PDB file of C-alpha atoms and ligand atoms in Angstrom:
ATOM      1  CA  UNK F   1       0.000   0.000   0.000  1.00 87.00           C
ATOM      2  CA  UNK F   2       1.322   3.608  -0.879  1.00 96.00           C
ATOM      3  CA  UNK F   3       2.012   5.950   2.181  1.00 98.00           C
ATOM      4  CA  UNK F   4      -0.647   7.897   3.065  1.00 98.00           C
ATOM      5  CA  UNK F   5      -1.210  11.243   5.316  1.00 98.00           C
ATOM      6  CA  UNK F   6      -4.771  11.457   6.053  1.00 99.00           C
ATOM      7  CA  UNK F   7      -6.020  15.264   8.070  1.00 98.00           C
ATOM      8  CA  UNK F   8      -9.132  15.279   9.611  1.00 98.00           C
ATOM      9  CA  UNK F   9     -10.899  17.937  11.081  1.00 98.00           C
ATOM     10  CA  UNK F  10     -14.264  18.678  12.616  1.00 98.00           C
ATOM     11  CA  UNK F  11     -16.419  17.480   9.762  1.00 98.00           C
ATOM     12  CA  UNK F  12     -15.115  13.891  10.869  1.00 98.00           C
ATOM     13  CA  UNK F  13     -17.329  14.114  14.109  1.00 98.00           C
ATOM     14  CA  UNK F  14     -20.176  16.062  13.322  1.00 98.00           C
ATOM     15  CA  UNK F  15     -21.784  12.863  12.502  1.00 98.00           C
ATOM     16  CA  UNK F  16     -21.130  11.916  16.316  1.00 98.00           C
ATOM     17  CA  UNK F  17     -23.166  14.939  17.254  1.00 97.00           C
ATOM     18  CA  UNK F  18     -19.788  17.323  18.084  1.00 96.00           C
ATOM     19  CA  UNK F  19     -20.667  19.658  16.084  1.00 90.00           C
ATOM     20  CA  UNK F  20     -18.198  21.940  13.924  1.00 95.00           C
ATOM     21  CA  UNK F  21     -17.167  25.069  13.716  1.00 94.00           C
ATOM     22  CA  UNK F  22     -17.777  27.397  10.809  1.00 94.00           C
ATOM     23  CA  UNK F  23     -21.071  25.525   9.503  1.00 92.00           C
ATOM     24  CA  UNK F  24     -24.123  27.215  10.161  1.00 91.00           C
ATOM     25  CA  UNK F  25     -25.035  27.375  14.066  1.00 91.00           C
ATOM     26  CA  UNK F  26     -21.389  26.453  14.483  1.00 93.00           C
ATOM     27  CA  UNK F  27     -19.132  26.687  17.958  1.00 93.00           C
ATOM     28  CA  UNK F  28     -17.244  29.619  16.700  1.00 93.00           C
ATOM     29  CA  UNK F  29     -21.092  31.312  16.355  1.00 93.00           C
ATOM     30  CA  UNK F  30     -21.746  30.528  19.637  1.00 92.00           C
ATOM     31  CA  UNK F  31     -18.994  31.364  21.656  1.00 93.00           C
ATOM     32  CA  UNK F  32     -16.396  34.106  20.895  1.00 95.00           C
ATOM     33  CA  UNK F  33     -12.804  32.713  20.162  1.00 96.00           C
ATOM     34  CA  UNK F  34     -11.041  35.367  21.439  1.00 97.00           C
ATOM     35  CA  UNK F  35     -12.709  34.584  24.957  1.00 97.00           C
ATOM     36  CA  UNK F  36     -12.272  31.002  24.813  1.00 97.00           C
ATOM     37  CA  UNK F  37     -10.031  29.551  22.570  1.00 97.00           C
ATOM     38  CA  UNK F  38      -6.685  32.368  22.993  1.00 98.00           C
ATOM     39  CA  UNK F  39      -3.957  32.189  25.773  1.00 97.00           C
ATOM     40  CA  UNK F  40      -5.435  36.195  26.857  1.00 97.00           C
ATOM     41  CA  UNK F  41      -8.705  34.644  27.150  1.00 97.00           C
ATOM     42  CA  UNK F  42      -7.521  32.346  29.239  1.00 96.00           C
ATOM     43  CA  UNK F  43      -5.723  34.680  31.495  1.00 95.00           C
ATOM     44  CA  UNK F  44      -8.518  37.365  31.262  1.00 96.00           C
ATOM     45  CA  UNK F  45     -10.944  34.807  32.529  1.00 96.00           C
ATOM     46  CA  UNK F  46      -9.955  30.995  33.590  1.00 95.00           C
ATOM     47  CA  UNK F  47     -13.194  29.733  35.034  1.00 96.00           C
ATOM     48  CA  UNK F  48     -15.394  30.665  31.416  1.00 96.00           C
ATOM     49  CA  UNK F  49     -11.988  28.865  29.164  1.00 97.00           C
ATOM     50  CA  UNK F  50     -12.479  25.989  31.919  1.00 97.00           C
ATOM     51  CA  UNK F  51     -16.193  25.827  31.959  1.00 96.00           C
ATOM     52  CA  UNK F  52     -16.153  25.856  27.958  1.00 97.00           C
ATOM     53  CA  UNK F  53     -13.725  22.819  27.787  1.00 97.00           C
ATOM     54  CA  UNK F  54     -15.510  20.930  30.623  1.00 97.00           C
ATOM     55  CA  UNK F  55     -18.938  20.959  28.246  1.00 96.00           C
ATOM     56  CA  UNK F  56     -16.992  20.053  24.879  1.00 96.00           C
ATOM     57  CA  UNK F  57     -14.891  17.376  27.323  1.00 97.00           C
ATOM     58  CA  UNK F  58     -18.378  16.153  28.409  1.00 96.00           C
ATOM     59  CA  UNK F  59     -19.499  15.975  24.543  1.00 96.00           C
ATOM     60  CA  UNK F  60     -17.124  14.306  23.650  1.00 97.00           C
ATOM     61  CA  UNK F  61     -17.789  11.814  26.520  1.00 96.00           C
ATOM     62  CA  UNK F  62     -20.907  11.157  25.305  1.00 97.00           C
ATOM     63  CA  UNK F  63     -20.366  10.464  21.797  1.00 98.00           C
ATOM     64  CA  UNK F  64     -19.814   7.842  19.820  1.00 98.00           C
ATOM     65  CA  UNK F  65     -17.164   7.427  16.868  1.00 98.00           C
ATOM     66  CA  UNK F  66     -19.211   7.101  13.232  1.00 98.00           C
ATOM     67  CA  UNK F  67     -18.791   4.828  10.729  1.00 98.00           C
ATOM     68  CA  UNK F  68     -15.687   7.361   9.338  1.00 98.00           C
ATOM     69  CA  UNK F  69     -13.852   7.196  12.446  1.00 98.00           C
ATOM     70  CA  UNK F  70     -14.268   3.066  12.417  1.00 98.00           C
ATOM     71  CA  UNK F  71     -12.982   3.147   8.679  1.00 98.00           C
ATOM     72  CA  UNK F  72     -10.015   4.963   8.938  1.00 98.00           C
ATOM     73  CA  UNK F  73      -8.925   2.902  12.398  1.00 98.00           C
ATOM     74  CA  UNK F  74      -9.371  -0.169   9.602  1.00 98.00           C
ATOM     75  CA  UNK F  75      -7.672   1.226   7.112  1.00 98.00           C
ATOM     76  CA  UNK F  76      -4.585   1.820   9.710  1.00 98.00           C
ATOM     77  CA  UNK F  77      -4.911  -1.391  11.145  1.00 98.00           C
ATOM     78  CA  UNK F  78      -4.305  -2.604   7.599  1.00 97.00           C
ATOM     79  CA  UNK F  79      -1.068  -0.831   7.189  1.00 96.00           C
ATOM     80  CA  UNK F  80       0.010   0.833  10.272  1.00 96.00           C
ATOM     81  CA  UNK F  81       3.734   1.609   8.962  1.00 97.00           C
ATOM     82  CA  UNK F  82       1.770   3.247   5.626  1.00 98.00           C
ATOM     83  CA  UNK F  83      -1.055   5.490   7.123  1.00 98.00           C
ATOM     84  CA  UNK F  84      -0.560   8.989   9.365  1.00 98.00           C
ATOM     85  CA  UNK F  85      -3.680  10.161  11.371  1.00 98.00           C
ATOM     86  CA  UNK F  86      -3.196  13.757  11.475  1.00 99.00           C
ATOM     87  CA  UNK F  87      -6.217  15.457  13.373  1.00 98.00           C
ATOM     88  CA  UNK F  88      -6.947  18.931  14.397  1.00 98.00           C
ATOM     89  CA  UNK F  89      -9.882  17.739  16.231  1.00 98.00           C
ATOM     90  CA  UNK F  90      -9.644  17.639  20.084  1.00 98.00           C
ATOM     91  CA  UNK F  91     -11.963  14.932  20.550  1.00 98.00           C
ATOM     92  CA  UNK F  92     -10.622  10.827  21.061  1.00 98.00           C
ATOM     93  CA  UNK F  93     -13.396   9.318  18.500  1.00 98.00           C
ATOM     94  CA  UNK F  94     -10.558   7.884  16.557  1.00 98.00           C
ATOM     95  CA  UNK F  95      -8.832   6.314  19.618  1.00 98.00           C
ATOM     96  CA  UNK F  96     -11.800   5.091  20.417  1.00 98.00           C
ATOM     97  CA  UNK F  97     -12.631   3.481  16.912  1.00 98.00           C
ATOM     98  CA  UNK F  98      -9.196   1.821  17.532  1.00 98.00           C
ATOM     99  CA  UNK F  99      -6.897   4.031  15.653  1.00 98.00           C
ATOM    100  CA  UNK F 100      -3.080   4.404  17.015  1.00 98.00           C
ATOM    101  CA  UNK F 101      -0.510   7.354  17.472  1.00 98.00           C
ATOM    102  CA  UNK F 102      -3.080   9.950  16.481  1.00 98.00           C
ATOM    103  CA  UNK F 103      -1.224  13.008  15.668  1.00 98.00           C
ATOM    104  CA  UNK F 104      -3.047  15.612  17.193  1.00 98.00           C
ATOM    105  CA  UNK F 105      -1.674  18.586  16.036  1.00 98.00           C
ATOM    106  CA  UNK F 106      -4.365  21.195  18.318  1.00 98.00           C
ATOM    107  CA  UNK F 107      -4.118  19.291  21.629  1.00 98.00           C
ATOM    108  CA  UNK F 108      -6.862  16.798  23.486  1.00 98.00           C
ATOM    109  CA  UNK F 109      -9.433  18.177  25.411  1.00 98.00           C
ATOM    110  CA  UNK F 110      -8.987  14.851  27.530  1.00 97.00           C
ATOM    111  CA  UNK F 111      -5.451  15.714  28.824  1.00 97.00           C
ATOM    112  CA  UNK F 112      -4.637  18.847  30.960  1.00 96.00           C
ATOM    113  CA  UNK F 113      -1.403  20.664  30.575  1.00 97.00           C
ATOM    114  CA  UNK F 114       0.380  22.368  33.838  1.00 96.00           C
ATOM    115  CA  UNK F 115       1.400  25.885  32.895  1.00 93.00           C
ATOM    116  CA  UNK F 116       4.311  26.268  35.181  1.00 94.00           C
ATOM    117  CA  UNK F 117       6.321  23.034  35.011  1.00 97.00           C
ATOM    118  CA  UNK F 118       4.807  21.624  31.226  1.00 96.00           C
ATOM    119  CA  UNK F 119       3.203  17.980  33.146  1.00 97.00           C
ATOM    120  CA  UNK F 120       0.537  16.279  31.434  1.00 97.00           C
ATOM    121  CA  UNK F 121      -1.899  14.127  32.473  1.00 97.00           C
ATOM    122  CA  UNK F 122      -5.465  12.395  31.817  1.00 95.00           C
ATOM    123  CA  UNK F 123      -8.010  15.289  32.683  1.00 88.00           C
ATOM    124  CA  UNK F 124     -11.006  15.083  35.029  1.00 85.00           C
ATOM    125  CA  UNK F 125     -14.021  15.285  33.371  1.00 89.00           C
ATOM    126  CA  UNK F 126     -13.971  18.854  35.090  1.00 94.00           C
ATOM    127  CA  UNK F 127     -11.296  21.624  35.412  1.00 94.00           C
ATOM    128  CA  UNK F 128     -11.499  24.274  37.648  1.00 93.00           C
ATOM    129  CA  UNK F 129      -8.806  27.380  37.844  1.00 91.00           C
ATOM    130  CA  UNK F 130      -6.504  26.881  40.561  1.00 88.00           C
ATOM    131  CA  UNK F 131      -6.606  22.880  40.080  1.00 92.00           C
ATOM    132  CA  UNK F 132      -3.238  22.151  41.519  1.00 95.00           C
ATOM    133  CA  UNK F 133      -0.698  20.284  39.307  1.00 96.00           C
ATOM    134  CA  UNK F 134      -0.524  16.513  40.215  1.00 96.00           C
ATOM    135  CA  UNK F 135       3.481  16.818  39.731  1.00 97.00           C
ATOM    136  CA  UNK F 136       4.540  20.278  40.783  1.00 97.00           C
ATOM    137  CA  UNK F 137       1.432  21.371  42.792  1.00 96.00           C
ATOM    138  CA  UNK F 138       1.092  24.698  41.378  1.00 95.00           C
ATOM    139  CA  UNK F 139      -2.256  25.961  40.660  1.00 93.00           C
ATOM    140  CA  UNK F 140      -1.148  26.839  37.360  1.00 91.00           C
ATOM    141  CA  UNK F 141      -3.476  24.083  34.893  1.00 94.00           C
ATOM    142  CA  UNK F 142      -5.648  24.123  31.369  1.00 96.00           C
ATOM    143  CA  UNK F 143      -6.901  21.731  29.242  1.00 96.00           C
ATOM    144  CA  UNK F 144      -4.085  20.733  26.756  1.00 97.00           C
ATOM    145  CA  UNK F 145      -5.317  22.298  23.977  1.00 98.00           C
ATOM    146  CA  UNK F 146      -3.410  24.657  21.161  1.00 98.00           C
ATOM    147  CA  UNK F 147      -5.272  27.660  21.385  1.00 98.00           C
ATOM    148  CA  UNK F 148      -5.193  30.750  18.295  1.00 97.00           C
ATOM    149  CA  UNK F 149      -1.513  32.188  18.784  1.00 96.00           C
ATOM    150  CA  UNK F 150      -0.218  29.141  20.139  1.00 98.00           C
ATOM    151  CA  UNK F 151       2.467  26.605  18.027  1.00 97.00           C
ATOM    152  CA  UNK F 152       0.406  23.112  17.069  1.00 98.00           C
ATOM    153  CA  UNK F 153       2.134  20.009  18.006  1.00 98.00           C
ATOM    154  CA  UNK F 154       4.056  17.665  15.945  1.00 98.00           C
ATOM    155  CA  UNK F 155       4.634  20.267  13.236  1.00 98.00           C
ATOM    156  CA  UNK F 156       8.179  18.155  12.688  1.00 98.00           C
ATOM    157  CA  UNK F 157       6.698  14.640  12.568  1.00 98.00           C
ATOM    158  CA  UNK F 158       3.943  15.987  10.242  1.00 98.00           C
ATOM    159  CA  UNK F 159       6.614  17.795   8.164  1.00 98.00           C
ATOM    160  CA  UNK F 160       8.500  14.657   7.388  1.00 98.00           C
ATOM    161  CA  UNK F 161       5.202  12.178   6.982  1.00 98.00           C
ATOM    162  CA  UNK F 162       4.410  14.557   4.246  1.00 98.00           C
ATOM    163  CA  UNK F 163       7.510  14.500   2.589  1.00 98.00           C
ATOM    164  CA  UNK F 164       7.053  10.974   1.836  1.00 98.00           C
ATOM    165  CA  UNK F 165       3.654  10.578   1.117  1.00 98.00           C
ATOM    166  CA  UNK F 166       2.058   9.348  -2.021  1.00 98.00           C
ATOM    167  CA  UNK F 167      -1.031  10.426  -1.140  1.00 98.00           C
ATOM    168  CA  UNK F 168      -2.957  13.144   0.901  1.00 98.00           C
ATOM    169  CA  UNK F 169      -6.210  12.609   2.236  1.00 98.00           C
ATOM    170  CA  UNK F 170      -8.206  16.062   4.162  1.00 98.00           C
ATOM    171  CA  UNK F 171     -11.505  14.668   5.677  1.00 98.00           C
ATOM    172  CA  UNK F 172     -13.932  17.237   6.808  1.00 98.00           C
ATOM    173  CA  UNK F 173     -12.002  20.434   7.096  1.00 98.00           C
ATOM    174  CA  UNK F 174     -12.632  23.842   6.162  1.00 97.00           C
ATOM    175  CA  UNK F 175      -9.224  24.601   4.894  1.00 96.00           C
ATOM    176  CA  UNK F 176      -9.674  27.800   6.755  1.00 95.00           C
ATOM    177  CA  UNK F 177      -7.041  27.862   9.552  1.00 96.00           C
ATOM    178  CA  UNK F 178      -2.773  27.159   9.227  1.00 96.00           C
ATOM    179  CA  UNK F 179      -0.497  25.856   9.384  1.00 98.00           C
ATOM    180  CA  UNK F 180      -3.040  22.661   9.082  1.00 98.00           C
ATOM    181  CA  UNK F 181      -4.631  23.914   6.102  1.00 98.00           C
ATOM    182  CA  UNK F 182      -1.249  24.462   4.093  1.00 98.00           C
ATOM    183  CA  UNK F 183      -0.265  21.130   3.944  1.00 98.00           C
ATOM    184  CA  UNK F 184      -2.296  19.814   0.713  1.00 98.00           C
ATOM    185  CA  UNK F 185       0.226  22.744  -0.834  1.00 98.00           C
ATOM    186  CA  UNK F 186       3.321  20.695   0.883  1.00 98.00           C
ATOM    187  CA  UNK F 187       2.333  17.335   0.303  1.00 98.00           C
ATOM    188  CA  UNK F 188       1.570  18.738  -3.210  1.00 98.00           C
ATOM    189  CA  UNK F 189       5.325  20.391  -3.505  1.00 98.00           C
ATOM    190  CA  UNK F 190       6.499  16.623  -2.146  1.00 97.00           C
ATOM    191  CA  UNK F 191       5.106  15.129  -5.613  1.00 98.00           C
ATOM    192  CA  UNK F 192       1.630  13.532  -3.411  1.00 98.00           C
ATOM    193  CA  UNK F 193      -1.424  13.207  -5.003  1.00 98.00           C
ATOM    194  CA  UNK F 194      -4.030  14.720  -3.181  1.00 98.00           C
ATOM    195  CA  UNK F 195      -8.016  13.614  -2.406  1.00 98.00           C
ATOM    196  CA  UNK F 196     -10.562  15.896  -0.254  1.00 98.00           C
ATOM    197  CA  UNK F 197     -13.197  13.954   1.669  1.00 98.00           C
ATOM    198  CA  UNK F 198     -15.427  16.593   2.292  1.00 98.00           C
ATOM    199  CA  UNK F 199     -19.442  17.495   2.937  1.00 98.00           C
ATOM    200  CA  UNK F 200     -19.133  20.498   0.541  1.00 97.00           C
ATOM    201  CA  UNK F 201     -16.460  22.100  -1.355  1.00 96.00           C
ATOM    202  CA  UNK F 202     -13.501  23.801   0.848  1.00 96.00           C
ATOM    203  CA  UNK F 203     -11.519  26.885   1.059  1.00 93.00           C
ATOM    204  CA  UNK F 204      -8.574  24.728  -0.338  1.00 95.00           C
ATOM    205  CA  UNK F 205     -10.865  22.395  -2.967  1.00 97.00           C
ATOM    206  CA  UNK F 206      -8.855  23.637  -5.925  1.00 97.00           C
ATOM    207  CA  UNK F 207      -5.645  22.679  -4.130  1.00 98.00           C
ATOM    208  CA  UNK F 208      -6.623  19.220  -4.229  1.00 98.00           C
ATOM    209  CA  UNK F 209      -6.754  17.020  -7.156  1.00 98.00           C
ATOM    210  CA  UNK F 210      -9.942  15.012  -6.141  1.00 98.00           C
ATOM    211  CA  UNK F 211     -12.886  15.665  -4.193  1.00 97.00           C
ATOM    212  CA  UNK F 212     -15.566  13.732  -3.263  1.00 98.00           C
ATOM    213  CA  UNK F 213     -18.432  15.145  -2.040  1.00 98.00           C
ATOM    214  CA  UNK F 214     -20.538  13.717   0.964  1.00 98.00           C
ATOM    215  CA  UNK F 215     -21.061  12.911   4.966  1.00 98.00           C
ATOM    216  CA  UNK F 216     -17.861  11.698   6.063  1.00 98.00           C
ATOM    217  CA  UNK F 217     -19.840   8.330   7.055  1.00 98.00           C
ATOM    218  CA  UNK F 218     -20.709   7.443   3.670  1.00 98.00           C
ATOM    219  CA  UNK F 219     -17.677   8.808   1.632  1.00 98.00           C
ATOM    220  CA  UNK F 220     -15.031   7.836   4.136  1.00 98.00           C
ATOM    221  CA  UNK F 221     -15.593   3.864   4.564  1.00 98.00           C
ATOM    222  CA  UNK F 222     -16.471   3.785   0.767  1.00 98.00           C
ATOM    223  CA  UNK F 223     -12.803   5.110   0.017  1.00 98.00           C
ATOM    224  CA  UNK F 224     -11.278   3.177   2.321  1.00 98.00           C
ATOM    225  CA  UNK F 225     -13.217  -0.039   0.927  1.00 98.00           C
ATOM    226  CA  UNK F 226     -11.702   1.067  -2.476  1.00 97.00           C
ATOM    227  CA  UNK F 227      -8.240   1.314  -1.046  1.00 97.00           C
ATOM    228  CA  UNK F 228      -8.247  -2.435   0.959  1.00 96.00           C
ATOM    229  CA  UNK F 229      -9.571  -4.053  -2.075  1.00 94.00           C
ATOM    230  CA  UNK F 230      -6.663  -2.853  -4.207  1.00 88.00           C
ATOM    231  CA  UNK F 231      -4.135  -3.942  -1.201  1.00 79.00           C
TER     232      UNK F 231
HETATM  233  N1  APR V   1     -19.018  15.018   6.730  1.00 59.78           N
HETATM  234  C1  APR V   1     -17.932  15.568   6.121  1.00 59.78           C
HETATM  235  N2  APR V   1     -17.591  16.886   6.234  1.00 59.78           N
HETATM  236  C2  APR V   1     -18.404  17.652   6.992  1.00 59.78           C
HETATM  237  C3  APR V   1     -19.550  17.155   7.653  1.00 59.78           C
HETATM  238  C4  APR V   1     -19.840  15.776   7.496  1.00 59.78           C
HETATM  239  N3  APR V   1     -20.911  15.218   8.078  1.00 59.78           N
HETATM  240  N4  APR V   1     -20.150  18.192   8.306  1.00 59.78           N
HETATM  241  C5  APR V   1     -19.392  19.285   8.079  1.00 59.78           C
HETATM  242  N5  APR V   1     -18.351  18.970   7.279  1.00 59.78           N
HETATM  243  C6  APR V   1     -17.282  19.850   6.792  1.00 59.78           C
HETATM  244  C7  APR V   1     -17.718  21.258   6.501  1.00 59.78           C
HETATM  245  O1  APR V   1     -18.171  21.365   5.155  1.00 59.78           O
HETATM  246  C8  APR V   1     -16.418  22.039   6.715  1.00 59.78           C
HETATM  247  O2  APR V   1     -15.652  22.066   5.519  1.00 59.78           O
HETATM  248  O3  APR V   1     -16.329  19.938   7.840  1.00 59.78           O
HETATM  249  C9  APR V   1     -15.676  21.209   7.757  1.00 59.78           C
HETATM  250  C10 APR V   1     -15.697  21.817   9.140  1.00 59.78           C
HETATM  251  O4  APR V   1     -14.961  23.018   9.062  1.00 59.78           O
HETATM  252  P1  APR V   1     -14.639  23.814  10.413  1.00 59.78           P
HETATM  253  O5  APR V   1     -15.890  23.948  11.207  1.00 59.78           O
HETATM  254  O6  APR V   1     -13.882  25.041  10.021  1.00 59.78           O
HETATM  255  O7  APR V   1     -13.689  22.832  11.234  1.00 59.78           O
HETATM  256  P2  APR V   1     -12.130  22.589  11.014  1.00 59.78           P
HETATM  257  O8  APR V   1     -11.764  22.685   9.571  1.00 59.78           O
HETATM  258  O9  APR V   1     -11.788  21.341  11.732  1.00 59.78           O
HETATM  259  O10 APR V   1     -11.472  23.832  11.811  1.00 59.78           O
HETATM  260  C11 APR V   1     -10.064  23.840  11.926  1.00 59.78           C
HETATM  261  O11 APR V   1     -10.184  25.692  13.470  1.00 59.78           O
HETATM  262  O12 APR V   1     -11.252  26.673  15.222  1.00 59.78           O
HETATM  263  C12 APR V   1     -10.145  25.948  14.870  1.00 59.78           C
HETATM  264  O13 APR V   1      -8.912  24.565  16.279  1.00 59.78           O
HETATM  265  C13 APR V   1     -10.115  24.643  15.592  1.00 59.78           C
HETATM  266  O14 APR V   1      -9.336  22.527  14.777  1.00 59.78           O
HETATM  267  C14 APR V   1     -10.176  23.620  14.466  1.00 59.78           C
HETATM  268  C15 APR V   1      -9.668  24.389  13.271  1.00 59.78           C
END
């Protein structure tokens, strides 16, 4: 099987009821970024940053991965030394579907970060400012999340995956925010072909050299059913 780097992004849960963020009646329309989702916010106002993760940590608690997350946790299964999981989703749907070494390149809303000394650890299903840090005590803790402003994770692992890709997969993102949404134009500049695996077309769509159009539960396991019957 050729090496693939597959990005996913919120459109691979909305099917699991987690909603996304720039469709209509999406989170960014209901809560303000800038409050919520920015390292100011955070120190402007700890208890509302903490009280929005707790309700997206409990959302994601009770969801379910879809029939996209299952199909991509098969499709790695099938090759694990061939297929990335890149995700800037927050949520552990693919974990859960059985899918290994998820990259995720914005954080987990299941694992807290301490501030002062850099620990992390499994989360409690609620944060609260001042939660003390279970290795240096200091009441200096936040969900682990990369918030607007902030570096993503694993920008080096995800820099060399792409280099040798074949192929580059983006499943239900918007193409709207970097560095994630620049990396159809790297793979691209690596000599990868390129697919989008999306509900409707994207801010990148012409980037890519296929799209497929569709809920991520139908179009997802169909392309991956393509892809295991070739071998
Ligand atoms: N199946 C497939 N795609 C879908 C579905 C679905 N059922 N529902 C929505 N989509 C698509 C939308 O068409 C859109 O292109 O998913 C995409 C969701 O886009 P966004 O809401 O912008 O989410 P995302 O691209 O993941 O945002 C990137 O922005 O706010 C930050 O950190 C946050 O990781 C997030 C990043």
């Amino acid at each position: 099987m050729e090496r693939i780097v597959i990005l996913s992004g919120a459109g691979l849960s909305a099917e699991s009821g987690l909603g996304t963020f720039r469709d209509a009646g999406g989170i960014w329309q209901k809560y303000d970024l800038e409050e919520v989702a920015t390292p100011e916010g955070f120190a402007r106002n700890p208890a509302l940053v903490h009280q929005f993760y707790n309700a997206r940590r409990a959302n994601c608690a009770g969801a379910a991965p879809n029939a996209a997350h299952r199909a991509l946790a098969e499709l790695q299964q099938a090759a694990p030394d061939r297929v990335t999981l890149v995700t800037q989703n927050i949520d552990d749907l693919l974990e859960r579907a059985g899918a290994r070494d998820v990259i995720h390149m914005h954080g987990e809303v299941m694992r807290a970060l301490c501030a002062s000394c850099g620990h992390r650890w499994d989360v409690p299903m609620v944060m609260q400012p001042q939660d003390p840090c279970p290795a240096c005590a200091q009441p200096d803790t936040r969900p682990d999340i990369v918030w607007f402003g902030e570096i993503p994770y694993h920008m080096e692992d995800i820099g060399a995956a792409l280099s040798q890709a074949d192929l580059f997969v983006a499943v239900g993102t918007s193409g709207a925010v970097y560095p994630a949404a620049g990396f159809v134009s790297e793979a691209r500049a690596f000599g990868a072909r390129t697919l989008e695996l999306n509900l409707e077309p994207s801010e990148t769509s012409r980037l890519f050299d296929t799209s497929r159009l569709g809920p991520a539960s139908e179009i997802v396991p169909a392309w991956v059913a393509e892809l295991l019957q070739r071998g």
